[in-house]
Structure formats: C-alpha cells, structure tokens
Short mmCIF file of C-alpha atoms in Angstrom, two decimals:
data_model
loop_
_atom_site.label_atom_id
_atom_site.label_comp_id
_atom_site.label_asym_id
_atom_site.label_seq_id
_atom_site.Cartn_x
_atom_site.Cartn_y
_atom_site.Cartn_z
CA MET F 1049 -0.15 0.00 0.03
CA ILE F 1050 1.45 3.37 -0.81
CA GLU F 1051 0.25 6.21 1.57
CA ASP F 1052 -1.02 9.55 0.49
CA ILE F 1053 1.77 11.49 2.37
CA VAL F 1054 4.11 13.37 -0.02
CA GLY F 1055 7.53 14.61 1.23
CA ARG F 1056 9.61 17.36 -0.27
CA TYR F 1057 12.42 19.59 0.55
CA MET F 1058 12.43 23.32 0.16
CA ARG F 1059 15.45 25.79 -0.04
CA VAL F 1060 14.49 28.72 2.44
CA ASP F 1061 16.21 31.69 3.96
CA ILE F 1062 15.33 31.73 7.80
CA ASP F 1063 16.71 35.25 9.26
CA GLY F 1064 18.85 35.73 6.28
CA VAL F 1065 20.53 32.29 6.79
CA PRO F 1066 20.35 29.48 4.00
CA HIS F 1067 18.39 26.33 5.16
CA ARG F 1068 16.97 23.03 3.56
CA ILE F 1069 13.81 22.22 5.10
CA TYR F 1070 11.96 18.99 4.86
CA TYR F 1071 8.25 18.91 4.96
CA GLU F 1072 5.68 16.33 4.49
CA GLU F 1073 1.92 16.95 3.20
CA ALA F 1074 -1.46 15.52 2.58
CA GLY F 1075 -4.83 16.62 1.66
CA GLU F 1076 -6.32 19.66 0.23
CA GLY F 1077 -8.54 22.48 1.59
CA ILE F 1078 -7.87 24.42 4.67
CA PRO F 1079 -4.03 24.89 5.26
CA LEU F 1080 -3.12 23.20 8.53
CA LEU F 1081 0.41 23.68 9.79
CA CYS F 1082 1.58 20.91 12.18
CA LEU F 1083 4.54 21.58 14.48
CA HIS F 1084 6.33 18.69 16.21
CA THR F 1085 7.54 18.47 19.71
CA ALA F 1086 10.97 19.29 20.87
CA GLY F 1087 13.62 16.75 19.96
CA SER F 1088 11.43 14.96 17.62
CA ASP F 1089 10.05 15.47 13.84
CA THR F 1090 7.19 15.45 11.28
CA ARG F 1091 6.67 11.61 11.64
CA GLN F 1092 4.44 12.49 14.87
CA TYR F 1093 1.92 13.79 12.52
CA ARG F 1094 1.58 10.84 10.18
CA GLY F 1095 -1.58 9.55 11.89
CA LEU F 1096 -3.17 12.90 11.18
CA LEU F 1097 -1.79 13.02 7.67
CA SER F 1098 -3.33 9.80 6.90
CA ASP F 1099 -6.62 10.40 8.36
CA ALA F 1100 -9.04 10.81 5.15
CA GLU F 1101 -11.76 12.42 7.30
CA VAL F 1102 -9.21 14.91 8.02
CA THR F 1103 -7.39 15.33 4.77
CA CYS F 1104 -10.92 15.61 2.81
CA ARG F 1105 -11.05 19.11 4.21
CA PHE F 1106 -7.28 20.13 5.42
CA ARG F 1107 -4.19 20.49 3.72
CA CYS F 1108 -2.10 19.01 6.30
CA ILE F 1109 1.74 20.41 6.42
CA SER F 1110 4.35 19.23 8.71
CA PHE F 1111 7.83 20.38 8.73
CA ASP F 1112 11.20 19.35 10.43
CA LEU F 1113 12.45 22.05 12.25
CA PRO F 1114 16.12 22.95 11.26
CA TRP F 1115 18.53 20.39 13.04
CA HIS F 1116 15.51 17.86 13.20
CA GLY F 1117 14.75 15.11 11.33
CA LYS F 1118 15.56 15.43 7.55
CA SER F 1119 16.08 19.05 7.79
CA SER F 1120 19.93 19.93 7.79
CA PRO F 1121 21.28 22.33 10.30
CA PRO F 1122 22.73 25.74 8.71
CA SER F 1123 26.33 25.44 7.44
CA GLY F 1124 28.54 26.04 10.21
CA TRP F 1125 26.50 23.84 12.86
CA TRP F 1126 29.63 22.03 14.06
CA ARG F 1127 30.95 25.41 15.46
CA GLN F 1128 27.96 26.29 17.47
CA ASP F 1129 25.85 25.16 20.34
CA TYR F 1130 22.04 24.75 19.04
CA GLN F 1131 19.46 26.91 21.14
CA LEU F 1132 15.98 27.39 20.16
CA THR F 1133 14.22 30.50 21.09
CA THR F 1134 11.13 32.42 20.61
CA ALA F 1135 12.41 34.47 17.75
CA SER F 1136 14.00 31.67 15.63
CA TYR F 1137 11.26 29.35 16.21
CA VAL F 1138 8.68 32.00 14.57
CA ALA F 1139 11.29 33.10 12.19
CA ALA F 1140 11.29 29.13 10.79
CA ILE F 1141 7.40 28.96 11.02
CA ARG F 1142 7.03 32.21 8.97
CA ALA F 1143 9.89 31.24 6.50
CA VAL F 1144 7.77 28.01 5.71
CA THR F 1145 4.60 29.53 5.72
CA ARG F 1146 5.68 32.08 2.96
CA ALA F 1147 7.70 29.62 1.00
CA LEU F 1148 4.45 27.54 0.77
CA LYS F 1149 2.47 30.28 0.15
CA LEU F 1150 -0.13 29.57 2.84
CA ASP F 1151 -2.80 32.09 3.34
CA ARG F 1152 -3.16 32.73 6.86
CA PRO F 1153 -2.94 29.04 7.88
CA ALA F 1154 -4.26 27.27 10.91
CA VAL F 1155 -1.39 26.11 13.17
CA LEU F 1156 -1.49 23.06 15.34
CA GLY F 1157 1.44 22.71 17.66
CA CYS F 1158 2.26 20.10 20.42
CA SER F 1159 4.54 20.86 23.64
CA ILE F 1160 7.25 23.49 22.26
CA GLY F 1161 4.66 23.73 19.04
CA GLY F 1162 1.76 24.06 21.68
CA ARG F 1163 3.97 26.88 23.30
CA ILE F 1164 4.99 28.87 20.15
CA VAL F 1165 1.37 28.88 18.81
CA LEU F 1166 0.44 31.14 21.81
CA ASP F 1167 3.16 33.68 20.48
CA LEU F 1168 1.49 33.26 16.92
CA ALA F 1169 -1.91 34.12 18.31
CA ALA F 1170 -0.57 37.14 20.28
CA ARG F 1171 1.80 38.71 17.94
CA HIS F 1172 1.05 37.49 14.66
CA SER F 1173 -2.58 37.11 14.10
CA SER F 1174 -2.64 38.77 10.99
CA GLU F 1175 -0.76 35.91 9.76
CA PHE F 1176 -2.60 32.78 11.12
CA ARG F 1177 -6.04 32.41 11.31
CA ALA F 1178 -6.15 29.99 14.16
CA VAL F 1179 -4.16 27.99 16.55
CA ILE F 1180 -4.44 24.48 18.13
CA GLY F 1181 -2.03 23.91 21.20
CA LEU F 1182 -1.47 20.27 22.10
CA GLN F 1183 -0.04 19.96 25.61
CA SER F 1184 0.18 23.75 25.74
CA SER F 1185 1.06 26.00 28.45
CA ALA F 1186 2.84 29.51 28.54
CA HIS F 1187 5.36 28.29 31.05
CA VAL F 1188 7.09 25.25 32.57
CA VAL F 1189 8.93 24.76 35.65
CA PRO F 1190 12.33 22.55 35.17
CA TYR F 1191 11.96 19.48 37.04
CA TYR F 1192 15.42 17.66 35.84
CA ASP F 1193 18.91 18.70 34.91
CA VAL F 1194 18.45 18.88 30.96
CA GLY F 1195 22.47 18.64 30.78
CA TRP F 1196 22.07 14.87 31.31
CA THR F 1197 20.51 14.88 27.52
CA HIS F 1198 23.85 15.80 26.11
CA ARG F 1199 26.83 14.19 27.72
CA PRO F 1200 29.69 12.20 26.13
CA ASP F 1201 29.29 9.70 28.72
CA VAL F 1202 25.37 9.21 28.65
CA HIS F 1203 23.72 7.90 25.17
CA GLY F 1204 21.71 10.73 24.07
CA GLY F 1205 19.11 8.89 22.01
CA GLU F 1206 18.39 6.66 24.90
CA VAL F 1207 18.19 9.01 27.64
CA CYS F 1208 16.27 11.61 25.48
CA ALA F 1209 13.70 8.74 25.07
CA ALA F 1210 14.02 7.30 28.53
CA ILE F 1211 13.34 10.79 29.99
CA VAL F 1212 10.01 11.30 28.00
CA SER F 1213 8.49 7.93 27.69
CA GLY F 1214 6.62 8.38 30.94
CA LEU F 1215 5.10 11.45 29.70
CA MET F 1216 2.89 9.07 27.59
CA ALA F 1217 -0.24 7.24 28.84
CA PRO F 1218 0.56 3.70 29.98
CA GLN F 1219 -2.64 2.81 28.18
CA SER F 1220 -1.66 4.07 24.76
CA PRO F 1221 -0.69 1.26 22.31
CA GLU F 1222 2.64 -0.28 22.87
CA ASP F 1223 4.06 0.14 19.48
CA GLU F 1224 2.89 3.62 19.00
CA ARG F 1225 4.76 4.74 22.23
CA TRP F 1226 7.69 2.93 20.98
CA GLU F 1227 7.46 4.65 17.72
CA THR F 1228 7.18 7.90 19.51
CA LEU F 1229 10.60 6.99 21.51
CA TRP F 1230 12.30 5.87 18.22
CA HIS F 1231 11.97 9.44 16.84
CA TYR F 1232 13.54 10.73 19.93
CA MET F 1233 16.20 8.37 20.03
CA GLN F 1234 17.46 9.39 16.44
CA GLY F 1235 17.74 13.29 17.43
CA GLY F 1236 20.97 14.73 16.67
CA PRO F 1237 23.46 15.46 19.73
CA GLY F 1238 22.43 18.19 21.89
CA VAL F 1239 19.08 19.25 19.80
CA PHE F 1240 16.62 18.08 22.35
CA ARG F 1241 18.50 20.12 24.86
CA GLY F 1242 18.97 23.12 22.55
CA ASP F 1243 14.88 22.82 22.25
CA LEU F 1244 14.23 22.80 25.99
CA HIS F 1245 16.22 26.36 26.18
CA PHE F 1246 12.93 27.84 24.64
CA TYR F 1247 10.73 25.40 26.46
CA LYS F 1248 12.08 25.56 29.98
CA ALA F 1249 13.98 29.04 29.95
CA GLU F 1250 13.76 31.77 27.37
CA GLY F 1251 10.14 30.93 25.98
CA ASP F 1252 8.10 32.03 29.19
CA LEU F 1253 5.08 33.63 27.35
CA ARG F 1254 2.76 34.38 30.36
CA GLY F 1255 3.41 38.07 29.79
CA GLU F 1256 2.10 37.47 26.37
CA LEU F 1257 -1.17 35.99 26.99
CA HIS F 1258 -3.03 39.21 27.21
CA LEU F 1259 -2.35 40.36 23.75
CA ILE F 1260 -4.14 37.51 22.22
CA ASP F 1261 -7.53 38.51 20.82
CA THR F 1262 -9.33 35.28 19.86
CA GLU F 1263 -11.52 37.29 17.86
CA LYS F 1264 -8.54 37.82 15.44
CA CYS F 1265 -6.94 34.09 16.13
CA HIS F 1266 -8.80 31.33 17.64
CA VAL F 1267 -7.47 29.49 20.27
CA TRP F 1268 -8.13 25.76 21.25
CA LEU F 1269 -5.99 24.05 23.82
CA LEU F 1270 -5.83 20.08 24.47
CA THR F 1271 -3.96 18.41 26.91
CA GLY F 1272 -3.55 14.53 27.91
CA ASP F 1273 -4.05 14.02 31.67
CA TYR F 1274 -0.80 11.80 31.76
CA ASP F 1275 1.56 14.63 30.91
CA TYR F 1276 3.36 15.76 34.01
CA SER F 1277 5.47 18.30 31.95
CA CYS F 1278 2.80 20.30 30.49
CA THR F 1279 0.19 19.33 33.30
CA PRO F 1280 -3.68 19.64 32.64
CA GLU F 1281 -3.82 22.39 35.53
CA ALA F 1282 -1.00 24.37 33.30
CA THR F 1283 -3.19 24.31 30.35
CA LEU F 1284 -6.20 25.31 32.21
CA GLU F 1285 -4.29 28.20 33.77
CA THR F 1286 -3.08 29.00 30.47
CA ALA F 1287 -6.61 28.95 28.85
CA ALA F 1288 -8.10 31.05 31.66
CA ALA F 1289 -5.62 33.79 30.99
CA ILE F 1290 -6.93 34.00 27.31
CA PRO F 1291 -10.67 35.09 26.86
CA GLY F 1292 -12.54 33.00 24.22
CA ALA F 1293 -10.02 30.21 24.48
CA SER F 1294 -11.25 26.36 24.43
CA ALA F 1295 -9.46 23.99 26.89
CA VAL F 1296 -10.15 20.35 26.60
CA ILE F 1297 -8.24 17.86 29.05
CA MET F 1298 -8.12 14.52 27.49
CA GLU F 1299 -8.21 11.23 29.52
CA ARG F 1300 -5.79 8.36 29.18
CA LEU F 1301 -3.56 10.62 27.00
CA GLY F 1302 -0.12 11.97 27.42
CA HIS F 1303 2.41 14.51 25.95
CA PHE F 1304 2.35 12.84 22.38
CA PRO F 1305 -1.53 12.48 21.94
CA MET F 1306 -1.29 12.61 17.97
CA SER F 1307 1.68 9.84 17.78
CA GLU F 1308 0.85 7.75 21.01
CA ASN F 1309 -2.48 6.72 20.66
CA TYR F 1310 -4.11 8.45 17.25
CA GLU F 1311 -7.29 6.68 17.35
CA LEU F 1312 -8.13 7.97 20.76
CA PHE F 1313 -6.62 11.38 19.75
CA ARG F 1314 -8.82 11.92 16.71
CA SER F 1315 -12.05 11.68 18.84
CA HIS F 1316 -10.80 14.90 20.58
CA ILE F 1317 -9.18 16.67 17.46
CA LEU F 1318 -12.00 15.84 14.76
CA PRO F 1319 -14.60 18.17 16.78
CA VAL F 1320 -11.84 20.89 17.01
CA LEU F 1321 -11.01 20.65 13.36
CA ALA F 1322 -14.85 21.08 12.41
CA ASP F 1323 -14.98 24.28 14.44
CA VAL F 1324 -11.79 25.66 13.03
CA ALA F 1325 -13.53 24.89 9.52
CA LEU F 1326 -15.95 27.17 10.19
CA VAL F 1327 -13.29 29.82 10.98
CA PHE F 1328 -12.62 29.36 7.33
CA VAL F 1329 -15.85 29.78 5.85
CA MET M 1176 9.36 -6.31 48.11
CA ILE M 1177 11.55 -8.29 45.60
CA ASP M 1178 12.08 -12.18 45.75
CA PRO M 1179 14.51 -14.39 43.79
CA THR M 1180 11.77 -15.12 41.29
CA MET M 1181 11.22 -11.56 40.55
CA ILE M 1182 14.94 -11.23 40.32
CA ALA M 1183 15.38 -14.16 37.77
CA ALA M 1184 12.65 -12.52 35.57
CA ILE M 1185 14.16 -9.09 35.36
CA ASN M 1186 17.61 -10.80 34.74
CA ALA M 1187 16.01 -13.08 32.08
CA ASP M 1188 14.40 -10.17 30.24
CA PRO M 1189 16.05 -9.47 26.72
CA ALA M 1190 14.91 -5.93 26.85
CA LEU M 1191 16.02 -5.13 30.24
CA ARG M 1192 19.32 -6.79 29.40
CA ARG M 1193 19.87 -4.49 26.56
CA TRP M 1194 19.05 -1.29 28.49
CA GLY M 1195 21.01 -2.36 31.45
CA ARG M 1196 23.98 -3.38 29.37
CA LEU M 1197 27.48 -2.49 31.16
CA MET M 1198 25.65 -1.06 34.13
CA ASP M 1199 27.57 -1.56 37.50
CA ALA M 1200 26.22 0.11 40.22
CA ASP M 1201 25.10 -0.14 43.98
CA VAL M 1202 21.80 1.07 44.32
CA LEU M 1203 19.87 2.11 47.49
CA LEU M 1204 16.20 2.10 47.36
CA GLU M 1205 14.54 3.88 50.52
CA VAL M 1206 10.70 3.93 50.77
CA GLY M 1207 9.95 5.26 54.26
CA ASP M 1208 11.62 3.31 56.96
CA ARG M 1209 12.36 0.47 54.76
CA SER M 1210 15.39 0.21 52.35
CA TRP M 1211 17.10 -2.15 50.18
CA ARG M 1212 20.58 -2.54 48.60
CA TRP M 1213 20.63 -3.87 44.89
CA VAL M 1214 24.12 -4.92 43.77
CA VAL M 1215 23.74 -4.90 39.85
CA ARG M 1216 26.71 -6.07 37.67
CA ASP M 1217 26.99 -5.82 33.67
CA GLY M 1218 23.30 -5.15 33.91
CA MET M 1219 22.04 -8.13 35.89
CA ILE M 1220 20.86 -7.89 39.71
CA ALA M 1221 23.49 -9.96 41.30
CA ALA M 1222 22.12 -9.54 44.91
CA VAL M 1223 19.16 -7.66 46.65
CA THR M 1224 19.45 -7.07 50.69
CA GLU M 1225 17.04 -5.72 52.86
CA GLY M 1226 17.70 -3.31 55.67
CA PRO M 1227 17.90 -1.82 58.02
CA PHE M 1228 21.74 -1.00 57.26
CA ILE M 1229 24.73 0.22 59.29
CA MET M 1230 26.99 2.38 57.28
CA PRO M 1231 25.66 1.36 53.66
CA SER M 1232 28.11 2.10 50.81
CA TRP M 1233 26.02 2.85 47.41
CA THR M 1234 26.49 4.69 44.15
CA MET M 1235 23.00 6.34 43.86
CA ALA M 1236 19.85 6.09 46.04
CA LEU M 1237 16.11 6.47 45.16
CA ARG M 1238 14.38 7.89 48.37
CA ALA M 1239 10.52 7.78 47.94
CA GLU M 1240 7.61 8.84 50.27
CA PRO M 1241 5.71 5.53 51.14
CA GLN M 1242 2.25 6.85 50.25
CA ALA M 1243 3.42 8.23 46.69
CA TRP M 1244 5.47 4.92 46.13
CA ALA M 1245 2.33 2.74 46.83
CA VAL M 1246 0.25 4.51 44.30
CA PHE M 1247 3.39 4.10 41.87
CA MET M 1248 3.13 0.17 42.55
CA ARG M 1249 -0.49 -0.24 42.07
CA PRO M 1250 -1.45 -1.93 38.83
CA ASP M 1251 -3.16 1.19 37.34
CA PRO M 1252 -1.27 4.23 38.97
CA THR M 1253 -3.14 7.62 38.64
CA PRO M 1254 -1.67 10.28 36.27
CA GLY M 1255 1.17 11.90 37.97
CA PHE M 1256 2.25 9.08 39.91
CA HIS M 1257 2.83 6.42 36.98
CA ASP M 1258 6.73 7.19 36.22
CA LEU M 1259 9.80 7.62 38.25
CA MET M 1260 10.12 11.20 36.50
CA ALA M 1261 6.73 11.74 37.46
CA LEU M 1262 7.30 11.27 41.17
CA ILE M 1263 10.40 13.44 40.95
CA ARG M 1264 8.65 16.12 39.55
CA ARG M 1265 6.25 16.02 42.32
CA GLY M 1266 9.13 15.91 44.70
CA VAL M 1267 8.15 12.62 46.22
CA LEU M 1268 10.84 10.66 44.86
CA ARG M 1269 14.74 12.13 45.35
CA ALA M 1270 17.48 10.58 43.18
CA GLU M 1271 20.70 11.11 44.83
CA GLY M 1272 24.38 10.27 44.74
CA ASP M 1273 26.25 9.52 41.34
CA LEU M 1274 23.24 9.59 38.97
CA ARG M 1275 25.37 8.57 35.89
CA PRO M 1276 24.16 4.96 36.12
CA PHE M 1277 20.51 6.02 36.42
CA MET M 1278 20.67 8.34 33.57
CA GLN M 1279 22.75 6.13 31.43
CA HIS M 1280 20.36 3.22 32.20
CA LEU M 1281 16.87 5.16 32.67
CA PHE M 1282 15.00 2.55 30.51
CA TRP M 1283 16.44 -0.39 32.87
CA PHE M 1284 15.12 1.28 35.83
CA LYS M 1285 11.77 2.16 34.56
CA GLY M 1286 11.62 -1.41 33.13
CA VAL M 1287 12.36 -2.83 36.40
CA PHE M 1288 9.88 -1.43 38.11
CA ASP M 1289 7.36 -2.27 35.64
CA THR M 1290 8.33 -5.65 35.90
CA LEU M 1291 7.89 -5.45 39.59
CA ARG M 1292 4.61 -3.64 39.55
CA ALA M 1293 3.13 -6.51 37.20
CA GLN M 1294 4.54 -9.16 39.67
CA GLY M 1295 2.78 -7.42 42.44
CA ALA M 1296 5.82 -6.36 44.26
#
C-alpha cells in the first residue's frame, strides 16, 4: 500500500541564513501547519496526515525544524551550540508559511509547538487565523537537569527517549509509544537540550497571553492527563488567561497525543477541526 | 518487596538486558523506613539485601515517600504517579548520589519497576 503522504524539501532563508527544510503534506483545502515536539520530527503527525476524514478538508503540512529529522542544520553547525528561541522558532514557521504561500493557515503545535502557537496568536494574528495547542502552556518549571541529555558519557538517544517515555499514558498502544520514542532516539546530539532552552527557560510567554485576541486568532488547547511536563493544570491556567480560548483535558493520553494513540486523539481533534473549518468559511 | 523469582524475571528479560548493558552500580532504594540495596553488575541484579543498614555504601539512592510509592506500584497508577520522573517532578522521589548510572540506564530502571509492578511486588 502506498500512503498519500508526500515528502519534499525546500530551500529557504530563515533570518537571512540558507536552510534546507524537509516537509510532508497530505490533503487539500484549509491549510493546517503542524509543529512537532522538542527533539522529534514530522513523523509524529503521520496518523493525522493519513486520516481521510481530516485530509478531505485540510491541507495538512508538517515540517522538520532546522536541526531536526531530515532538515539539515545550517552551514557551520559544527562550530555552534544549538539553542531554540521564541524569535528563531517564529522565524522558521513564518519562512515555511511564506515559502509554501499559505494564506493565514491554522497552526497545530504540540509541546514546544503548543507553546509557540501562543506567540503566533499574540503577535502574528494577521498571518495565522487559528491555533491549536496540544500540551500547551505558557511556562514550565524545570524538574530535571537537562544537561543529562547531552553528555559524552550518556547515550543521548536513549536518555532523551527514556526521559520522555513516562510522559505518555501507560494505556496507549505499545507500538505507537515505542515509535514515538524511536523518533527521540534519532535526534541529533544536543538538539533536544537546545529545544528545551526555549521550552524551559527563554520561552516564558505568560506575559504575552493578554495580547491574544481570539476574535482575530482563535485558540483551542488540548492536553492529555498523563502529561506531567505540561500538566492539565498548566493548560487550564493558560486557557483561563486567554478570553475566548477553549480547553479540553483528554483522559488516557499524554504528552504526544497525536503519535502515542492516534485513534483516541482523533476523537478529540475531529470536533476541534470542525470548529476550525467554520473559521475559514 | 523483591524475591528471587522477580530477580530472575528481571535478569532474564532481553529488553532489560539491553537497556542495562554494561551497568555496574550499587543502588539504595528507600521507601519510608524500609530500605534495600541492589548490587547490579553488567546489567544484572547480582544481589538484593534488605535493611536496615549500618553504614551502607552505594553509588546512587532512590528515596521515596511511602504513600506516593504505593500509588506508583499499583497496577493502574493514577496520572502523575505513574513514572519515576513523574514522582521526581512531584517531589515525592529523590534521586541522589552519582546519577550517571541512573541516567545512562533510565529505561532499565523504569522497566525493572514495571516488571515488579506486574508481579505484584
């Protein structure tokens, strides 16, 4: 069986620096840009991109951030330490949006992606019509030393995967959980740690939430109840600070709802996408 | 809490052998006022001794609050009590000492407690 998902590369400047970015897409209609979690890549969205009930109405696009998946790091990467910031993350999203000529797309992001969509809604509502944040909160208190994820005496792939393994619901199908972990095991050295710089340090967006106008950019937040990184309480607190935002706590799901148990996740995301479609009427 | 049958099951599990490969550590597990010392050599549990100990030496220690640990060890732990890192985040489990073997073999530690939970330890 040949799947409908098609993968391609684009050459695009991000903040004036040439990049080669990998992206996958499936479907036609409303543009829906999908953002993967820290230290992972587009493969997390293959359930969504393979769902005919979604792709009949949405053009679903997922891209690997620079340094992730099949997107190369920029030339000279071997001389620098990778660190994601709010500014560099937004620059990558805007560059891809422009390169694909997407007209005010909806954006679906998870974890770091669930964080950055809050900034898109707050500061870039003229470019994005609606955002869906999975495992989304404006801030996370660090609870372990991220230095362990990038050391010569600890296998980076194994420790990154082992750290995030418990963030999934134990009830999620075993093969989907381990597929999700496989993506983490394949991350480049120091990349997960570099993403966590945004997630746990620089990207504290609590001060931006008041800028969000849900009349201009609609906001939905969905969080799995087994996630102890972005907890349900943190999502509800974030939603409460955004008038007009919707929040749903998803039982028996964790930090990677779209990849750890797509069948259960789709029961939550399909009604939200139906609402998103109304925004594009 | 851990008997020879359980140790044999852990040592015979191919996935745990893989995650624990090359691991040498003396692990002190403390739950309230009970304690155990695991001697791990090349990824296999060579010995388990129950305390109380006088002047124990260990590479790393896991110290848990009893009530939280009881929830963690239930067949269906509630969200937030279902994983070692979740307990650490809640402040009800402390990992101390030389944590290098813990982080090098985190899948092994998680898998061992999954096995013990499944066996009703």
